[in-house]
PDB file of C-alpha atoms in Angstrom:
ATOM      1  CA  MET A   1     104.393 170.631 113.016  1.00 84.00           C
ATOM      2  CA  ILE A   2     103.397 168.268 115.411  1.00 89.00           C
ATOM      3  CA  GLU A   3      99.681 169.592 114.347  1.00 90.00           C
ATOM      4  CA  LEU A   4     100.295 168.585 111.318  1.00 91.00           C
ATOM      5  CA  LEU A   5     101.674 165.511 111.932  1.00 90.00           C
ATOM      6  CA  ILE A   6      98.535 164.513 114.140  1.00 92.00           C
ATOM      7  CA  ALA A   7      96.784 165.521 111.217  1.00 92.00           C
ATOM      8  CA  VAL A   8      98.120 163.171 109.199  1.00 92.00           C
ATOM      9  CA  VAL A   9      98.107 160.210 111.281  1.00 91.00           C
ATOM     10  CA  ILE A  10      94.411 160.794 112.227  1.00 92.00           C
ATOM     11  CA  VAL A  11      93.671 160.882 107.644  1.00 92.00           C
ATOM     12  CA  GLY A  12      95.354 157.653 108.030  1.00 90.00           C
ATOM     13  CA  ILE A  13      93.539 155.914 110.511  1.00 90.00           C
ATOM     14  CA  ILE A  14      90.220 156.842 109.145  1.00 87.00           C
ATOM     15  CA  ALA A  15      91.199 156.170 105.429  1.00 86.00           C
ATOM     16  CA  ALA A  16      92.065 152.683 106.898  1.00 87.00           C
ATOM     17  CA  ILE A  17      88.896 152.111 108.662  1.00 88.00           C
ATOM     18  CA  ALA A  18      86.544 153.723 106.058  1.00 84.00           C
ATOM     19  CA  TYR A  19      87.994 152.360 102.746  1.00 84.00           C
ATOM     20  CA  PRO A  20      87.054 148.980 103.586  1.00 84.00           C
ATOM     21  CA  SER A  21      83.641 149.343 104.259  1.00 86.00           C
ATOM     22  CA  TYR A  22      83.031 151.459 101.286  1.00 88.00           C
ATOM     23  CA  SER A  23      84.594 148.689  99.229  1.00 89.00           C
ATOM     24  CA  ASN A  24      82.291 146.238 100.914  1.00 91.00           C
ATOM     25  CA  HIS A  25      79.198 148.408 100.593  1.00 93.00           C
ATOM     26  CA  SER A  26      79.878 149.027  96.778  1.00 94.00           C
ATOM     27  CA  ILE A  27      80.527 145.336  95.981  1.00 95.00           C
ATOM     28  CA  THR A  28      77.117 144.385  97.891  1.00 95.00           C
ATOM     29  CA  ALA A  29      75.658 147.535  95.909  1.00 96.00           C
ATOM     30  CA  HIS A  30      76.695 146.336  92.384  1.00 96.00           C
ATOM     31  CA  ARG A  31      75.687 142.342  93.654  1.00 97.00           C
ATOM     32  CA  THR A  32      71.937 144.103  94.500  1.00 97.00           C
ATOM     33  CA  VAL A  33      71.987 145.843  91.012  1.00 98.00           C
ATOM     34  CA  ALA A  34      72.891 142.163  89.461  1.00 98.00           C
ATOM     35  CA  ILE A  35      70.036 140.284  91.136  1.00 98.00           C
ATOM     36  CA  SER A  36      67.764 142.760  89.979  1.00 98.00           C
ATOM     37  CA  ASP A  37      68.801 142.554  86.410  1.00 98.00           C
ATOM     38  CA  ILE A  38      68.251 138.634  86.796  1.00 98.00           C
ATOM     39  CA  ALA A  39      65.108 139.464  87.699  1.00 97.00           C
ATOM     40  CA  ARG A  40      64.555 141.680  84.712  1.00 96.00           C
ATOM     41  CA  LEU A  41      65.872 139.420  82.648  1.00 96.00           C
ATOM     42  CA  GLN A  42      63.443 136.456  83.676  1.00 96.00           C
ATOM     43  CA  LEU A  43      60.637 139.067  83.631  1.00 95.00           C
ATOM     44  CA  GLU A  44      60.970 139.411  79.924  1.00 93.00           C
ATOM     45  CA  LEU A  45      61.835 135.946  79.340  1.00 92.00           C
ATOM     46  CA  GLU A  46      58.364 134.901  80.881  1.00 91.00           C
ATOM     47  CA  THR A  47      56.237 137.427  79.551  1.00 90.00           C
ATOM     48  CA  SER A  48      57.592 136.627  75.678  1.00 86.00           C
ATOM     49  CA  TYR A  49      57.256 133.030  76.084  1.00 86.00           C
ATOM     50  CA  ASP A  50      55.683 131.671  73.071  1.00 82.00           C
ATOM     51  CA  GLY A  51      55.918 127.747  73.501  1.00 81.00           C
ATOM     52  CA  GLY A  52      59.751 128.468  73.995  1.00 81.00           C
ATOM     53  CA  TYR A  53      62.052 131.293  75.073  1.00 86.00           C
ATOM     54  CA  ASP A  54      64.085 133.708  73.158  1.00 84.00           C
ATOM     55  CA  TRP A  55      66.600 135.679  74.672  1.00 85.00           C
ATOM     56  CA  SER A  56      68.933 136.143  71.486  1.00 86.00           C
ATOM     57  CA  GLY A  57      68.024 140.117  72.011  1.00 90.00           C
ATOM     58  CA  LEU A  58      68.768 139.964  75.826  1.00 93.00           C
ATOM     59  CA  VAL A  59      72.209 138.953  76.052  1.00 94.00           C
ATOM     60  CA  SER A  60      75.151 138.940  73.617  1.00 91.00           C
ATOM     61  CA  GLY A  61      78.644 138.122  74.239  1.00 91.00           C
ATOM     62  CA  GLY A  62      78.036 138.342  78.391  1.00 92.00           C
ATOM     63  CA  HIS A  63      76.703 141.947  77.802  1.00 94.00           C
ATOM     64  CA  CYS A  64      72.615 142.191  78.508  1.00 95.00           C
ATOM     65  CA  THR A  65      71.067 144.692  76.754  1.00 94.00           C
ATOM     66  CA  ILE A  66      68.752 145.617  79.254  1.00 95.00           C
ATOM     67  CA  CYS A  67      70.364 145.386  82.422  1.00 96.00           C
ATOM     68  CA  ASP A  68      71.503 148.846  84.860  1.00 95.00           C
ATOM     69  CA  SER A  69      74.740 146.373  85.768  1.00 95.00           C
ATOM     70  CA  ASP A  70      78.312 147.482  85.145  1.00 93.00           C
ATOM     71  CA  SER A  71      79.819 145.364  82.231  1.00 93.00           C
ATOM     72  CA  ASP A  72      82.882 145.399  84.473  1.00 94.00           C
ATOM     73  CA  ARG A  73      81.722 143.796  87.169  1.00 96.00           C
ATOM     74  CA  PHE A  74      79.264 141.667  85.811  1.00 97.00           C
ATOM     75  CA  SER A  75      78.878 139.431  82.904  1.00 97.00           C
ATOM     76  CA  PHE A  76      75.443 137.528  81.880  1.00 97.00           C
ATOM     77  CA  ASN A  77      74.482 134.519  80.038  1.00 96.00           C
ATOM     78  CA  ILE A  78      71.188 132.628  79.837  1.00 95.00           C
ATOM     79  CA  VAL A  79      72.080 128.732  79.287  1.00 93.00           C
ATOM     80  CA  SER A  80      69.347 125.943  78.451  1.00 89.00           C
ATOM     81  CA  SER A  81      69.774 122.007  79.185  1.00 86.00           C
ATOM     82  CA  ALA A  82      67.483 118.730  78.354  1.00 83.00           C
ATOM     83  CA  THR A  83      66.039 119.403  82.114  1.00 87.00           C
ATOM     84  CA  LEU A  84      65.764 122.913  82.603  1.00 88.00           C
ATOM     85  CA  ALA A  85      64.041 125.757  80.236  1.00 92.00           C
ATOM     86  CA  TYR A  86      66.791 128.220  81.384  1.00 94.00           C
ATOM     87  CA  ARG A  87      68.902 129.405  84.065  1.00 96.00           C
ATOM     88  CA  ILE A  88      70.206 133.015  84.093  1.00 97.00           C
ATOM     89  CA  GLU A  89      73.904 133.464  85.173  1.00 97.00           C
ATOM     90  CA  ALA A  90      75.680 136.567  86.453  1.00 97.00           C
ATOM     91  CA  THR A  91      79.212 135.839  86.579  1.00 96.00           C
ATOM     92  CA  ALA A  92      81.452 138.730  88.729  1.00 96.00           C
ATOM     93  CA  LYS A  93      84.535 139.960  86.993  1.00 95.00           C
ATOM     94  CA  SER A  94      87.945 140.526  88.636  1.00 92.00           C
ATOM     95  CA  ASP A  95      87.997 143.958  87.022  1.00 88.00           C
ATOM     96  CA  LEU A  96      86.708 145.991  89.918  1.00 90.00           C
ATOM     97  CA  GLY A  97      87.417 143.111  92.423  1.00 90.00           C
ATOM     98  CA  GLN A  98      83.510 141.905  92.190  1.00 94.00           C
ATOM     99  CA  ASP A  99      84.716 138.681  92.652  1.00 93.00           C
ATOM    100  CA  ASN A 100      85.629 139.298  96.160  1.00 92.00           C
ATOM    101  CA  ASP A 101      82.032 139.482  97.202  1.00 94.00           C
ATOM    102  CA  SER A 102      82.066 137.488 100.079  1.00 91.00           C
ATOM    103  CA  CYS A 103      78.273 135.559  99.564  1.00 94.00           C
ATOM    104  CA  PHE A 104      80.528 133.619  96.675  1.00 93.00           C
ATOM    105  CA  THR A 105      81.889 130.001  97.849  1.00 84.00           C
ATOM    106  CA  GLY A 106      84.396 128.333  96.008  1.00 80.00           C
ATOM    107  CA  GLN A 107      85.594 129.041  93.075  1.00 86.00           C
ATOM    108  CA  ASP A 108      82.362 129.754  91.194  1.00 88.00           C
ATOM    109  CA  LYS A 109      81.369 133.395  91.116  1.00 95.00           C
ATOM    110  CA  LYS A 110      78.013 133.322  89.565  1.00 96.00           C
ATOM    111  CA  ILE A 111      74.957 134.455  90.797  1.00 97.00           C
ATOM    112  CA  THR A 112      72.231 132.107  89.236  1.00 97.00           C
ATOM    113  CA  LEU A 113      68.338 131.912  88.348  1.00 97.00           C
ATOM    114  CA  THR A 114      66.585 128.828  87.091  1.00 96.00           C
ATOM    115  CA  SER A 115      63.293 128.585  85.156  1.00 94.00           C
ATOM    116  CA  THR A 116      62.066 127.065  88.218  1.00 94.00           C
ATOM    117  CA  ASN A 117      63.094 130.012  90.568  1.00 94.00           C
ATOM    118  CA  ILE A 118      66.064 128.041  92.347  1.00 96.00           C
ATOM    119  CA  GLU A 119      68.445 131.291  93.310  1.00 96.00           C
ATOM    120  CA  SER A 120      72.244 130.034  94.148  1.00 95.00           C
ATOM    121  CA  PRO A 121      74.114 131.166  95.890  1.00 95.00           C
ATOM    122  CA  SER A 122      71.730 131.376  98.449  1.00 93.00           C
ATOM    123  CA  ASP A 123      73.768 133.507 100.505  1.00 94.00           C
ATOM    124  CA  CYS A 124      73.712 135.998  97.721  1.00 95.00           C
ATOM    125  CA  TRP A 125      69.910 136.408  97.520  1.00 94.00           C
ATOM    126  CA  ASN A 126      69.983 137.689 100.962  1.00 84.00           C
TER     127      ASN A 126
END
């Protein structure tokens, strides 16, 4: 009986140490996939440029049609403004805890890349 108790304690200690590490690595890996997808979207936008950018077939309702990212972890958007041709955004979702990524600062849980290659937040891109 004591052997079983010792085994349970050891498994509990290992689980207490391993799960947070696993969770952190999983969040980081999914962020890397999202950054790769942002680069893929930018490449598609730039190669199909014909006097303007058309992203209607790339992103629809937060879903990226050419991306590998898990839709439960990130939603994608491309926005334009008077001063910027486009900004690609990957917004972390809370469903699987992606919004707990340590690279985010403040309330904004977005990874962005602009048409002028400005990346933010910088901690997510490192």
